[in-house]
Structures are given as structure tokens and as C-alpha cells.
Coordinates of C-alpha atoms in Angstrom, one line a residue:
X1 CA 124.5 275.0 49.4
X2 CA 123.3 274.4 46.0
X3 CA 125.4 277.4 44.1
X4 CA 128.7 275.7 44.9
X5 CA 127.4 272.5 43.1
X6 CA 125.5 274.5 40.3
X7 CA 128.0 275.9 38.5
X8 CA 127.3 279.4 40.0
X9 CA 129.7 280.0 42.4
X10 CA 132.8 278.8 40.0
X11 CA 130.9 281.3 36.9
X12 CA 131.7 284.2 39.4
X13 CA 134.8 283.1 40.9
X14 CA 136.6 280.8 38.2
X15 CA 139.4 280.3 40.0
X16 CA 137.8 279.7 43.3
X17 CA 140.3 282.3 44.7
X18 CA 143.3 281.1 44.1
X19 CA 145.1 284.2 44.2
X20 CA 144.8 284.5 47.8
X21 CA 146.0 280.9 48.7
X22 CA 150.1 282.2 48.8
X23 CA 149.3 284.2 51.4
X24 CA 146.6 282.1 53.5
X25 CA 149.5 279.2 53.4
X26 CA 152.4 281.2 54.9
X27 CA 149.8 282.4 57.3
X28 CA 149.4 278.7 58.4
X29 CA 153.1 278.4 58.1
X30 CA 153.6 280.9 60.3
X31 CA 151.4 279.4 63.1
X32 CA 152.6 276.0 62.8
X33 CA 155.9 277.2 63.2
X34 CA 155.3 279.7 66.7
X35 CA 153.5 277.0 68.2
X36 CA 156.5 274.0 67.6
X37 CA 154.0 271.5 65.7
X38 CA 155.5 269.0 63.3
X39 CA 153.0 266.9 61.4
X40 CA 153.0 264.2 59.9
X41 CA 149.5 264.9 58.3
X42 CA 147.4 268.0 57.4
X43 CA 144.1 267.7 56.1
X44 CA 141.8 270.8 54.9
X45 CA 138.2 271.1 55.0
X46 CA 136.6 272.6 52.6
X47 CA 139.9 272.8 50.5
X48 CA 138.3 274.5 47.0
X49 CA 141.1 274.7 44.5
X50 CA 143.3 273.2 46.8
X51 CA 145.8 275.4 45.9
X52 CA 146.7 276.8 50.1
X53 CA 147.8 272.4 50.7
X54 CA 150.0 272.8 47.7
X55 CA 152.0 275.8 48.9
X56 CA 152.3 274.1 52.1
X57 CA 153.4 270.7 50.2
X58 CA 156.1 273.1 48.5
X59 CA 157.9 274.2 51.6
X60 CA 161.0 272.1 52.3
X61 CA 160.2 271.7 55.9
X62 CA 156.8 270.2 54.8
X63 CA 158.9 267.5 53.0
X64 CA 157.8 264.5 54.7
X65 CA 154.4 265.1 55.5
X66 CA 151.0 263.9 54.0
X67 CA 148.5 266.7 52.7
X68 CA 144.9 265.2 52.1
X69 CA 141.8 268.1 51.1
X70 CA 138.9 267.3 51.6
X71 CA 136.4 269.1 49.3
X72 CA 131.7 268.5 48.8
X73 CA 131.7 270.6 45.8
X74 CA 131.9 268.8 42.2
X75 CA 133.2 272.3 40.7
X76 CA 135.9 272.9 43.1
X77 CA 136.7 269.6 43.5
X78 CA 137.2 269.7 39.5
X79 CA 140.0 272.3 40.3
X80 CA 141.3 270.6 43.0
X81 CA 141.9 267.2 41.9
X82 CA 144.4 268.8 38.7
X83 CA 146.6 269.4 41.3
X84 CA 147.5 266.1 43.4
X85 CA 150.6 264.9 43.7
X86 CA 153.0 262.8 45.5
X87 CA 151.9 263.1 49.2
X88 CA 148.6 265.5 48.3
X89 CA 145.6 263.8 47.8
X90 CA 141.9 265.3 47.3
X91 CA 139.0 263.9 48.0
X92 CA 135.4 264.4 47.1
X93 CA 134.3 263.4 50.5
X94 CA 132.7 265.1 53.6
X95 CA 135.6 264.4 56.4
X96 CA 132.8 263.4 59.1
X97 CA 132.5 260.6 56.8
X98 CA 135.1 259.4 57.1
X99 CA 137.6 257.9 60.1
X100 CA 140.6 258.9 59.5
X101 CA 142.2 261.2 61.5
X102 CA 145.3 264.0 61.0
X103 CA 147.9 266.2 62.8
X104 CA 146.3 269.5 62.0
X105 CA 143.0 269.9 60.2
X106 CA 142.5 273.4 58.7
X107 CA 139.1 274.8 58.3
X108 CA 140.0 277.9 56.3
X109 CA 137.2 279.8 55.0
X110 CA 134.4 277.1 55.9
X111 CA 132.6 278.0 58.6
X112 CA 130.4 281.0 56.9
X113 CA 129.3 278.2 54.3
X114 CA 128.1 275.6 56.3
X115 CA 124.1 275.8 57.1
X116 CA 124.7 273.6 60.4
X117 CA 128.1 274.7 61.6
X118 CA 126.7 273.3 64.6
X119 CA 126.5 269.7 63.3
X120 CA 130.3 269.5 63.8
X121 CA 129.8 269.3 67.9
X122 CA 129.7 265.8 68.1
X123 CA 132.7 265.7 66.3
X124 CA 134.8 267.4 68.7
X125 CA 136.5 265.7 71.5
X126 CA 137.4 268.5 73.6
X127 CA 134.3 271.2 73.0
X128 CA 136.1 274.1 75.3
X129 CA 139.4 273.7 74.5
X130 CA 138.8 274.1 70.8
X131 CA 136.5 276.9 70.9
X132 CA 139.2 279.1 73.0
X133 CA 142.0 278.0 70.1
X134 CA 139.1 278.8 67.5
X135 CA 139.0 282.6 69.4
X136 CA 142.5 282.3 69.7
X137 CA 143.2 281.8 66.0
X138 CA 140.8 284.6 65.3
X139 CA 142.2 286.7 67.1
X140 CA 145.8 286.2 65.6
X141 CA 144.2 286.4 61.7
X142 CA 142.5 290.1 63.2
X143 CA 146.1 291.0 64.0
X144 CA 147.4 289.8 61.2
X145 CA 144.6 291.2 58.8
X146 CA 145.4 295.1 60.8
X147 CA 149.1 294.7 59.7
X148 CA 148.5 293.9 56.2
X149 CA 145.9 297.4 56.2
X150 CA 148.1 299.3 58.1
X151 CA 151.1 298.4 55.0
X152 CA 148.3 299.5 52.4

């Protein structure tokens, strides 16, 4: 929508909440890790600050893989772009745009700002299969979300 290319969003949230991006990337981490995967790419949807692909691009066994963000928003994609470096690259670009393809894509914290989340059908080879891992993963973040409350 129109407040994430207004200037609105980034006057409430200046840092497009980067504080939390530690935490999101060992969570990803984590699940890469249990379920054996090693990528050669990563891309992230909706990457903001882009700050969760750098943490990742910071871990040793990350060392040989290619990050690439993907961000629509001119004001994250201001914040994003200040921190590409050698094998992580953002783009201003919608990824159904383009034809690339990656390992893993992560879609962290999109979905809820989408107005046609819908839309990304087409898009998706295997409809039933990545609906279950989309519960799946949901199910794992509840889990891990209960943890973290339960430590408070």
C-alpha cells in the first residue's frame, strides 16, 4: 500500500525494525539447519532494511552462498540498498517480475501486507505441498514464539 511508499510507515518505524532481524535470522538458521538444506541461493521477499539476509550472509556456514532481497518500497529499499555487499544484492523489484529462481525464498513478515496475497497462486508450482510447509512453518514460529514468552 501507499504508506510504505509515502514516507509514513519509515516516520513511525525509522528503522524498519531492525532490531528484531538478529533474532528472525537465527530463527531461519535454525530451520535450514534441522531440515539438512544447503543453498546456494536465498532470496527474501519483502526484505525491508535487509538487515535478517545480512545476519545470514555473516554466518560462516553461509560463506559461499548468494543472498539477493527483493524489496517494492522506495523507503525501505533506501535502507536496504546501504547494506549490499559481496554476495548480497537488493533489488527494487517485485520477484514475480522477474525469472530467476533460488534455493530458499523467505517471505518473512509479507503476507499481512499484501492486498492480493492470493495473486501469488499462479506462482506456485506445487499449491498443496507449500501450503502444508506454510502451516508447518507456522506452526514451528507458534512454538518458538511460546518459548521466548515462557523465558520472559
Amino acid at each position: 500500500t501507499s504508506r510504505y511508499n509515502n514516507g509514513s510507515y519509515l516516520s513511525m518505524n525509522s528503522d524498519w525494525h531492525v532490531e528484531d532481524s538478529p533474532w528472525k535470522a537465527h530463527q531461519v538458521d535454525k530451520i535450514i539447519k534441522r531440515n539438512k538444506l544447503t543453498p546456494t541461493t536465498i532470496c527474501e521477499v519483502g526484505c525491508g532494511a535487509g538487515e535478517i539476509l545480512k545476519q545470514l550472509s555473516l554466518k560462516s556456514n553461509y560463506a559461499k552462498v548468494d543472498f539477493t532481497g527483493y524489496e517494492i518500497s522506495s523507503d525501505a529499499f533506501e535502507l536496504c540498498r546501504t547494506r549490499s555487499a559481496e554476495r548480497l544484492t537488493y533489488l527494487k523489484k517485485d520477484l514475480l517480475e522477474d525469472e530467476k529462481q533460488y534455493d530458499i525464498t523467505l517471505c518473512l513478515d509479507v503476507f499481512e501486507h499484501v492486498e492480493n496475497y492470493m495473486g501469488f497462486d499462479p506462482y506456485i508450482e506445487n499449491e498443496t505441498y507449500v501450503k502444508n510447509e506454510i502451516k508447518n512453518l507456522v506452526k514451528e514460529y507458534m512454538e518458538i514464539w511460546k518459548k521466548q514468552l515462557t523465558r520472559l
